[in-house]
Amino acid sequence: MAKNDRVHFGSKLGVILASAGSAVGLGNIWRFPYETGNHGGAAFILIYLVCVLILGIPIMISEFLIGRRSRANTAGAYQKLAPGTHWRWVGRMGVLVGFLILGYYSVVAGWTLEFIGESATNSFAGKSAADFIASFNGFVGHPWRPVAWLIVFLMATHFIIVKGVEKGIEKSAKIMMPLLFILLIILAVCSISLPGANAGIEFLLKPDFSKVDGNVFLGAMGQAFFSLSLGMGCLCTYASYFRSDTNLPRTAFNVATIDTLVAILAGFIIFPAAFAVGIQPDAGPSLLFITLPNVFQQAFGNLPWLAVVLSLMFYLLLAVAALTSTISLHEVVTAYLHEEFKLSRSKAATLVTAGCIFLGTLCSLSLGIGKECTIFGMTLFDLFDFITAKLMMPIGGFFIAIFTGWYLDKKIVWEEISNNGTLKVSVYRLLIFILRYIAPIGIALIFINELGFLK
Ligand code: TRP
């Protein structure tokens, strides 16, 4: 496609909100709290912050510059910038990873809709801890309910994608992101003001390094990649719609800051409330769907209308955050099919939606009637999470760092980062150093350690 006919985001705010919309999602509000809970709280958060700073932001800048320079979908981008080389496999792998993530991500996204319904009808009222476990397991194992919600969620994503980049992605982000911030702040204030919330705040702020092992590093790195939407060309695809005057380093910094703030605010919603009612926050993936409804019930049970309003707000927040992210994952695959196979945008989108419904259904059923069939001891759902977040995204990030740090002509890198010399970028050298050495070596070390060679 020629440079000029390609669609663009309309405004600077649109660029930031759409990219932040991709980054802020279930990763921040669902995955971050349970990983933090499992890995000992503040110590995990500190390691996570280091990962965001030295791996996340540099790799995000790389993805931005690859996307904007090539003005193509992520597979096409490598073909343009490195024609005839094997680099195109990095792009193609990204498209595949995007498809896999969307498959299991929309399962959890669908759950949020069920929980919006349950909150609205006040069906948490009067339940005991055991009831919450039983009703969640009953729902997840139900043969069609979670699948139906997953389809509804993917159809909503589809609807926005076919409206296009400016009228669909950008406009929806401009509505949903402010809503998300408002909900977050209200909920965090309520949670912190509960009597006994201090223990939760302490858990978030006081590091306990005795729980730190190799696993924690891999967990923090995987979480950073997942939460910032990195390592598979998602932000690369969005950047192909950036305008030529978008400041790439600043945008990356802003997006990473927003994403991290949202994750920490989500922690300030969940942990103070959980500790206030004496519930341990280490439940893993079911934290938000078993522990939290119970927390709402116990904390506000004597004010039933408040319990309804707050839990409704919370699951709405989750659904909105998830939607802006599924849109970005969908766009990666849709743009690829649209541009590489010359399908119309709506045909491409339909194929992606249909494929994801199929994959999502398999993942969803793997938690219910298919619970017995495991691969490497994991259900299909857990396997997808492991393969994407803990393996393929860091591997993708490794190659993206090598591509920009070593392969790509430094003139191109400089032109993109400084907008052809019009911006003063004081961190340019540091950035190249990180991309050449720190990021690849850091990722490799975390992997090797995880595989047990350093023990
Ligand atoms: N970052 C999103 C979240 O935190 C999920 C997501 C969207 C994502 N696009 C991605 C994860 C690309 C990995 C890669 O929920």
Coordinates of C-alpha atoms and ligand atoms in Angstrom, one line a residue:
M1 CA 0.0 0.0 0.0
A2 CA 1.4 3.4 -0.8
K3 CA 2.4 5.6 2.1
N4 CA -0.2 8.2 1.5
D5 CA -3.4 6.1 1.3
R6 CA -2.7 4.3 4.5
V7 CA -5.1 5.3 7.3
H8 CA -3.9 7.2 10.3
F9 CA -4.9 7.9 13.9
G10 CA -6.4 11.4 13.9
S11 CA -4.9 13.0 16.9
K12 CA -2.0 12.7 19.5
L13 CA -4.5 11.9 22.2
G14 CA -5.9 9.2 20.0
V15 CA -2.5 7.7 19.5
I16 CA -1.9 7.5 23.3
L17 CA -5.3 6.4 24.2
A18 CA -5.5 3.6 21.6
S19 CA -2.0 2.3 22.5
A20 CA -2.7 2.6 26.2
G21 CA -6.0 0.8 25.5
S22 CA -4.1 -2.0 24.0
A23 CA -1.7 -2.2 26.9
V24 CA -4.2 -1.8 29.7
G25 CA -6.4 -4.9 30.0
L26 CA -7.0 -8.1 31.8
G27 CA -3.2 -8.2 32.1
N28 CA -3.3 -5.3 34.5
I29 CA -6.5 -6.0 36.5
W30 CA -6.6 -9.7 36.4
R31 CA -3.1 -11.1 35.7
F32 CA -1.0 -8.6 37.6
P33 CA -2.7 -8.9 41.0
Y34 CA -2.7 -12.7 41.0
E35 CA 1.0 -12.9 39.9
T36 CA 1.8 -10.3 42.6
G37 CA -0.2 -12.3 45.1
N38 CA 1.5 -15.6 44.1
H39 CA 5.0 -14.1 44.1
G40 CA 5.1 -12.3 47.4
G41 CA 3.8 -8.8 46.8
A42 CA 6.1 -5.7 46.7
A43 CA 9.3 -7.6 45.8
F44 CA 7.6 -8.9 42.7
I45 CA 6.4 -5.4 41.9
L46 CA 9.9 -3.9 42.2
I47 CA 11.3 -6.5 39.8
Y48 CA 8.4 -5.9 37.5
L49 CA 9.2 -2.2 37.4
V50 CA 12.8 -2.9 36.5
C51 CA 11.6 -5.1 33.7
V52 CA 9.3 -2.4 32.4
L53 CA 12.1 0.2 32.4
I54 CA 14.9 -1.7 30.9
L55 CA 13.1 -4.2 28.7
G56 CA 9.6 -2.9 28.2
I57 CA 10.1 0.7 27.1
P58 CA 13.1 0.1 24.8
I59 CA 11.3 -2.8 23.1
M60 CA 8.2 -0.7 22.8
I61 CA 10.1 2.0 21.1
S62 CA 11.6 -0.6 18.7
E63 CA 8.1 -1.9 17.8
F64 CA 6.9 1.7 17.2
L65 CA 9.7 2.5 14.9
I66 CA 9.5 -0.7 12.9
G67 CA 5.7 -0.2 12.5
R68 CA 5.8 3.5 11.6
R69 CA 8.8 3.1 9.2
S70 CA 7.3 0.3 7.3
R71 CA 3.7 1.4 7.5
A72 CA 2.6 -2.2 7.2
N73 CA 1.2 -5.0 9.2
T74 CA 3.7 -6.7 11.4
A75 CA 4.6 -9.5 9.0
G76 CA 4.8 -7.1 6.1
A77 CA 6.9 -4.7 8.2
Y78 CA 9.9 -7.1 8.4
Q79 CA 9.5 -7.9 4.7
K80 CA 9.8 -4.2 3.9
L81 CA 12.7 -3.4 6.2
A82 CA 14.6 -6.7 5.7
P83 CA 13.5 -8.0 2.3
G84 CA 14.4 -11.5 1.4
T85 CA 15.6 -12.4 4.9
H86 CA 14.3 -14.7 7.6
W87 CA 13.3 -11.8 9.7
R88 CA 9.8 -12.1 8.2
W89 CA 9.4 -15.1 10.6
V90 CA 9.5 -12.8 13.6
G91 CA 6.5 -10.9 12.1
R92 CA 4.6 -14.1 11.1
M93 CA 5.2 -15.6 14.5
G94 CA 3.8 -12.4 16.0
V95 CA 0.6 -12.8 14.0
L96 CA 0.2 -16.4 15.2
V97 CA 0.9 -15.4 18.9
G98 CA -1.7 -12.7 18.6
F99 CA -4.3 -15.2 17.3
L100 CA -3.5 -17.6 20.2
I101 CA -3.7 -14.9 22.8
L102 CA -7.0 -13.7 21.5
G103 CA -8.3 -17.2 21.7
Y104 CA -7.8 -17.6 25.5
Y105 CA -8.0 -13.9 26.4
S106 CA -11.6 -13.7 25.1
V107 CA -12.6 -16.6 27.4
V108 CA -11.7 -14.5 30.4
A109 CA -13.2 -11.4 28.7
G110 CA -16.4 -13.4 28.3
W111 CA -16.5 -14.2 32.0
T112 CA -16.5 -10.5 32.8
L113 CA -19.9 -10.2 31.0
E114 CA -21.3 -13.1 33.1
F115 CA -20.1 -11.3 36.2
I116 CA -21.6 -8.0 35.1
G117 CA -24.9 -9.9 34.9
E118 CA -24.5 -11.5 38.3
S119 CA -23.6 -8.2 40.0
A120 CA -26.5 -6.4 38.4
T121 CA -29.0 -9.1 39.6
N122 CA -27.4 -9.1 43.1
S123 CA -26.8 -12.8 42.9
F124 CA -23.7 -12.6 45.1
A125 CA -25.9 -11.7 48.1
G126 CA -25.8 -14.1 51.0
K127 CA -23.3 -16.5 49.5
S128 CA -20.5 -18.1 51.6
A129 CA -16.9 -18.6 50.5
A130 CA -17.7 -22.2 49.5
D131 CA -20.7 -21.0 47.4
F132 CA -18.5 -18.7 45.4
I133 CA -16.1 -21.5 44.6
A134 CA -19.0 -23.8 43.6
S135 CA -20.8 -21.2 41.5
F136 CA -17.6 -20.2 39.6
N137 CA -16.7 -23.8 38.9
G138 CA -20.2 -24.5 37.8
F139 CA -20.2 -21.5 35.5
V140 CA -16.7 -22.2 34.0
G141 CA -17.6 -25.9 33.5
H142 CA -21.0 -25.2 32.0
P143 CA -21.1 -26.5 28.5
W144 CA -22.3 -23.4 26.7
R145 CA -22.7 -20.3 29.0
P146 CA -19.0 -19.2 28.9
V147 CA -18.9 -20.0 25.2
A148 CA -21.9 -17.8 24.6
W149 CA -20.3 -14.9 26.4
L150 CA -17.1 -15.4 24.6
I151 CA -19.0 -15.1 21.3
V152 CA -20.7 -11.9 22.4
F153 CA -17.4 -10.4 23.4
L154 CA -15.7 -11.3 20.1
M155 CA -18.7 -9.9 18.2
A156 CA -18.3 -6.6 20.0
T157 CA -14.6 -6.6 19.1
H158 CA -15.5 -7.4 15.5
F159 CA -18.0 -4.6 15.3
I160 CA -15.4 -2.0 16.3
I161 CA -12.7 -3.5 14.0
V162 CA -14.8 -3.3 10.9
K163 CA -15.5 0.4 11.6
G164 CA -11.8 1.0 10.9
V165 CA -8.8 2.6 12.5
E166 CA -10.1 6.1 13.1
K167 CA -13.8 5.6 13.5
G168 CA -13.5 2.3 15.3
I169 CA -10.3 1.8 17.2
E170 CA -9.5 5.5 18.0
K171 CA -13.0 6.6 18.7
S172 CA -13.8 3.7 21.0
A173 CA -10.6 4.2 22.9
K174 CA -11.5 7.9 23.5
I175 CA -14.7 6.9 25.1
M176 CA -13.6 3.8 27.0
M177 CA -10.3 4.9 28.4
P178 CA -11.6 7.9 30.4
L179 CA -14.5 5.7 31.7
L180 CA -11.9 3.2 32.8
F181 CA -9.9 5.8 34.8
I182 CA -13.0 7.1 36.5
L183 CA -14.0 3.6 37.6
L184 CA -10.5 2.7 38.8
I185 CA -10.2 5.7 41.0
I186 CA -13.6 5.4 42.6
L187 CA -13.0 1.7 43.3
A188 CA -9.5 2.3 44.7
V189 CA -10.7 5.1 47.0
C190 CA -13.5 2.8 48.4
S191 CA -11.1 -0.1 48.9
I192 CA -8.4 1.9 50.7
S193 CA -11.0 3.5 53.0
L194 CA -12.2 0.1 54.3
P195 CA -11.3 -0.5 58.0
G196 CA -8.3 -2.9 58.1
A197 CA -7.1 -2.1 54.6
N198 CA -3.6 -1.3 55.9
A199 CA -2.4 -4.9 55.7
G200 CA -3.1 -4.9 52.0
I201 CA -1.3 -1.6 51.5
E202 CA 1.6 -3.0 53.3
F203 CA 1.6 -6.1 51.2
L204 CA 1.9 -3.9 48.1
L205 CA 4.6 -1.6 49.5
K206 CA 6.8 -3.6 51.7
P207 CA 9.0 -6.1 49.8
D208 CA 9.6 -9.6 51.2
F209 CA 12.7 -10.8 49.3
S210 CA 12.5 -14.3 50.8
K211 CA 10.0 -15.3 48.1
V212 CA 12.3 -14.2 45.2
D213 CA 13.6 -17.0 43.0
G214 CA 14.2 -17.5 39.3
N215 CA 10.5 -18.1 38.8
V216 CA 9.8 -14.6 40.1
F217 CA 12.0 -13.1 37.4
L218 CA 10.4 -15.1 34.6
G219 CA 7.0 -14.2 36.0
A220 CA 7.9 -10.5 36.1
M221 CA 9.3 -10.5 32.6
G222 CA 6.4 -12.4 31.2
Q223 CA 4.0 -10.0 33.0
A224 CA 5.8 -7.0 31.6
F225 CA 5.6 -8.3 28.0
F226 CA 2.0 -9.3 28.4
S227 CA 0.9 -6.1 30.1
L228 CA 2.7 -3.8 27.7
S229 CA 1.4 -5.8 24.7
L230 CA 4.9 -6.5 23.5
G231 CA 6.8 -9.1 21.6
M232 CA 4.3 -9.9 19.0
G233 CA 3.8 -6.9 16.8
C234 CA 0.7 -5.5 18.4
L235 CA 2.1 -2.0 19.0
C236 CA 4.0 -2.3 15.8
T237 CA 0.7 -2.6 14.0
Y238 CA -0.7 0.4 15.8
A239 CA 2.4 2.4 15.1
S240 CA 1.9 1.8 11.4
Y241 CA -1.1 4.1 11.8
F242 CA 0.9 6.8 13.8
R243 CA 1.4 10.1 12.1
S244 CA 4.9 11.1 11.1
D245 CA 5.1 13.8 13.8
T246 CA 4.3 11.4 16.7
N247 CA 7.1 11.4 19.2
L248 CA 7.9 7.7 19.6
P249 CA 10.0 7.7 22.7
R250 CA 7.7 10.0 24.6
T251 CA 4.6 7.9 23.5
A252 CA 6.3 4.7 24.7
F253 CA 7.1 6.3 28.0
N254 CA 3.5 7.6 28.4
V255 CA 2.0 4.3 27.5
A256 CA 4.2 2.4 29.9
T257 CA 3.5 4.8 32.7
I258 CA -0.3 4.7 32.2
D259 CA -0.1 0.9 32.1
T260 CA 1.9 0.6 35.2
L261 CA -0.2 3.1 37.1
V262 CA -3.3 1.1 36.2
A263 CA -1.8 -2.2 37.3
I264 CA -0.8 -0.7 40.7
L265 CA -4.2 1.0 41.1
A266 CA -5.8 -2.4 40.4
G267 CA -3.6 -3.7 43.2
F268 CA -4.8 -1.0 45.5
I269 CA -8.4 -2.0 44.7
I270 CA -7.9 -5.7 45.3
F271 CA -5.4 -6.2 48.1
P272 CA -6.7 -3.7 50.7
A273 CA -10.2 -5.1 50.2
A274 CA -9.0 -8.7 50.5
F275 CA -6.9 -8.1 53.6
A276 CA -9.7 -6.0 55.1
V277 CA -12.0 -9.0 55.2
G278 CA -9.1 -11.4 56.1
I279 CA -8.9 -13.3 52.7
Q280 CA -5.5 -14.4 51.4
P281 CA -4.9 -12.9 47.9
D282 CA -2.9 -15.8 46.5
A283 CA -5.8 -17.6 44.8
G284 CA -4.2 -17.4 41.3
P285 CA -6.3 -16.9 38.2
S286 CA -9.6 -17.3 40.1
L287 CA -8.7 -14.3 42.4
L288 CA -11.0 -11.9 40.6
F289 CA -13.8 -14.3 40.1
I290 CA -14.0 -16.2 43.4
T291 CA -12.1 -14.2 46.0
L292 CA -13.2 -10.8 45.0
P293 CA -17.0 -11.3 44.8
N294 CA -16.7 -12.7 48.3
V295 CA -14.7 -9.7 49.4
F296 CA -17.3 -7.3 48.1
Q297 CA -20.0 -9.3 49.9
Q298 CA -18.2 -9.3 53.2
A299 CA -17.0 -5.7 53.0
F300 CA -20.3 -4.2 52.0
G301 CA -22.8 -6.9 52.9
N302 CA -24.6 -4.7 55.3
L303 CA -25.1 -2.0 52.6
P304 CA -26.4 -4.3 49.8
W305 CA -26.9 -1.6 47.2
L306 CA -23.3 -0.5 47.6
A307 CA -22.1 -4.0 47.1
V308 CA -24.2 -4.2 43.9
V309 CA -22.9 -0.8 42.6
L310 CA -19.3 -1.5 43.4
S311 CA -19.1 -5.0 42.0
L312 CA -21.0 -3.9 38.9
M313 CA -18.5 -1.1 38.4
F314 CA -15.6 -3.4 38.9
Y315 CA -16.7 -6.0 36.3
L316 CA -17.6 -3.2 33.9
L317 CA -14.1 -1.9 34.3
L318 CA -12.7 -5.3 33.5
A319 CA -14.8 -5.7 30.4
V320 CA -13.9 -2.2 29.1
A321 CA -10.2 -2.8 29.7
A322 CA -10.4 -6.2 28.0
L323 CA -12.3 -4.8 25.0
T324 CA -9.7 -2.2 24.1
S325 CA -7.1 -5.0 24.3
T326 CA -9.0 -7.6 22.2
I327 CA -9.4 -4.9 19.6
S328 CA -5.7 -4.5 19.3
L329 CA -5.0 -8.2 19.1
H330 CA -7.7 -8.6 16.5
E331 CA -6.2 -5.7 14.5
V332 CA -2.8 -7.5 14.3
V333 CA -4.3 -10.5 12.5
T334 CA -6.9 -8.6 10.5
A335 CA -4.3 -6.1 9.1
Y336 CA -2.1 -9.1 8.2
L337 CA -4.8 -10.9 6.3
H338 CA -6.1 -7.7 4.7
E339 CA -2.7 -6.5 3.4
E340 CA -0.9 -9.7 2.7
F341 CA -3.7 -11.7 1.2
K342 CA -5.6 -8.7 -0.3
L343 CA -8.8 -9.6 1.4
S344 CA -11.3 -6.8 2.2
R345 CA -11.0 -5.5 5.7
S346 CA -14.4 -6.9 6.7
K347 CA -13.7 -10.3 5.2
A348 CA -10.3 -10.4 7.0
A349 CA -12.0 -9.4 10.2
T350 CA -14.7 -12.1 9.8
L351 CA -12.1 -14.8 9.3
V352 CA -10.3 -13.7 12.4
T353 CA -13.5 -13.6 14.5
A354 CA -14.6 -17.0 13.3
G355 CA -11.1 -18.5 14.0
C356 CA -11.1 -17.0 17.5
I357 CA -14.5 -18.2 18.3
F358 CA -13.3 -21.7 17.4
L359 CA -10.1 -21.4 19.4
G360 CA -11.8 -19.7 22.3
T361 CA -14.4 -22.4 22.5
L362 CA -11.7 -25.1 22.7
C363 CA -9.9 -23.1 25.5
S364 CA -13.1 -22.5 27.4
L365 CA -14.2 -26.2 27.2
S366 CA -10.7 -27.2 28.3
L367 CA -11.6 -25.8 31.7
G368 CA -14.9 -27.7 31.9
I369 CA -15.8 -30.9 30.2
G370 CA -12.2 -31.2 28.7
K371 CA -10.5 -30.8 32.1
E372 CA -9.1 -34.3 31.9
C373 CA -7.2 -33.8 28.7
T374 CA -4.0 -32.0 29.6
I375 CA -0.8 -31.3 27.7
F376 CA 2.4 -31.2 29.7
G377 CA 0.1 -31.3 32.8
M378 CA -1.7 -28.1 31.7
T379 CA -5.1 -27.5 30.3
L380 CA -5.3 -25.9 26.8
F381 CA -6.1 -22.6 28.5
D382 CA -3.0 -22.7 30.8
L383 CA -0.9 -24.0 28.0
F384 CA -1.8 -21.0 25.7
D385 CA -1.0 -18.6 28.5
F386 CA 2.3 -20.3 29.2
I387 CA 3.4 -20.6 25.6
T388 CA 2.5 -17.0 24.7
A389 CA 3.4 -14.9 27.7
K390 CA 6.3 -16.9 29.1
L391 CA 7.8 -18.3 25.9
M392 CA 6.9 -16.7 22.6
M393 CA 6.6 -13.1 23.7
P394 CA 10.0 -12.9 25.4
I395 CA 11.5 -14.7 22.4
G396 CA 9.8 -12.2 20.1
G397 CA 11.1 -9.3 22.3
F398 CA 14.6 -10.8 22.1
F399 CA 14.5 -10.8 18.3
I400 CA 12.9 -7.3 18.1
A401 CA 15.8 -6.0 20.2
I402 CA 18.4 -7.6 18.0
F403 CA 16.6 -6.4 14.9
T404 CA 16.7 -2.7 15.9
G405 CA 19.9 -2.9 17.9
W406 CA 22.0 -4.8 15.3
Y407 CA 20.4 -5.4 12.0
L408 CA 18.5 -2.2 11.1
D409 CA 20.5 0.7 9.6
K410 CA 21.2 3.1 12.5
K411 CA 20.2 6.0 10.1
I412 CA 16.7 4.6 10.0
V413 CA 16.6 4.1 13.7
W414 CA 17.8 7.7 14.3
E415 CA 15.4 9.1 11.8
E416 CA 12.4 7.5 13.4
I417 CA 13.3 8.1 16.9
S418 CA 14.1 11.8 16.3
N419 CA 11.5 12.4 13.6
N420 CA 14.2 13.1 11.1
G421 CA 16.3 15.1 13.5
T422 CA 13.5 17.5 14.6
L423 CA 13.4 16.1 18.2
K424 CA 16.2 16.2 20.7
V425 CA 16.6 12.6 22.0
S426 CA 19.1 12.6 24.9
V427 CA 18.6 8.9 25.6
Y428 CA 19.4 7.7 22.0
R429 CA 22.8 6.1 22.9
L430 CA 21.5 4.5 26.0
L431 CA 18.6 3.1 24.1
I432 CA 20.8 1.5 21.4
F433 CA 23.1 0.1 24.2
I434 CA 20.1 -1.5 25.9
L435 CA 18.7 -2.9 22.7
R436 CA 22.1 -4.4 21.7
Y437 CA 23.2 -5.8 25.0
I438 CA 21.1 -5.5 28.0
A439 CA 17.7 -6.6 26.6
P440 CA 18.9 -9.7 24.7
I441 CA 21.3 -10.8 27.5
G442 CA 18.7 -10.1 30.2
I443 CA 16.0 -12.1 28.4
A444 CA 18.4 -14.9 27.7
L445 CA 19.6 -15.1 31.3
I446 CA 16.1 -15.2 32.7
F447 CA 15.4 -18.1 30.3
I448 CA 18.5 -20.0 31.1
N449 CA 18.0 -19.6 34.7
E450 CA 14.4 -20.8 34.4
L451 CA 15.6 -23.9 32.5
G452 CA 17.8 -24.6 35.5
F453 CA 21.3 -24.3 34.0
L454 CA 22.5 -21.7 36.6
K455 CA 21.6 -23.7 39.6
Ligands
TRP1 N1 -1.7 -5.9 27.2 C1 -3.0 -6.4 27.3 C2 -3.3 -6.6 28.8 O1 -2.6 -6.2 29.6 C3 -3.2 -7.7 26.5 C4 -2.7 -7.6 25.2 C5 -3.2 -6.8 24.2 C6 -1.6 -8.2 24.7 N2 -2.4 -6.9 23.1 C7 -1.4 -7.7 23.4 C8 -0.7 -9.0 25.2 C9 -0.3 -8.1 22.6 C10 0.4 -9.4 24.5 C11 0.6 -9.0 23.2 O2 -4.3 -7.2 29.1

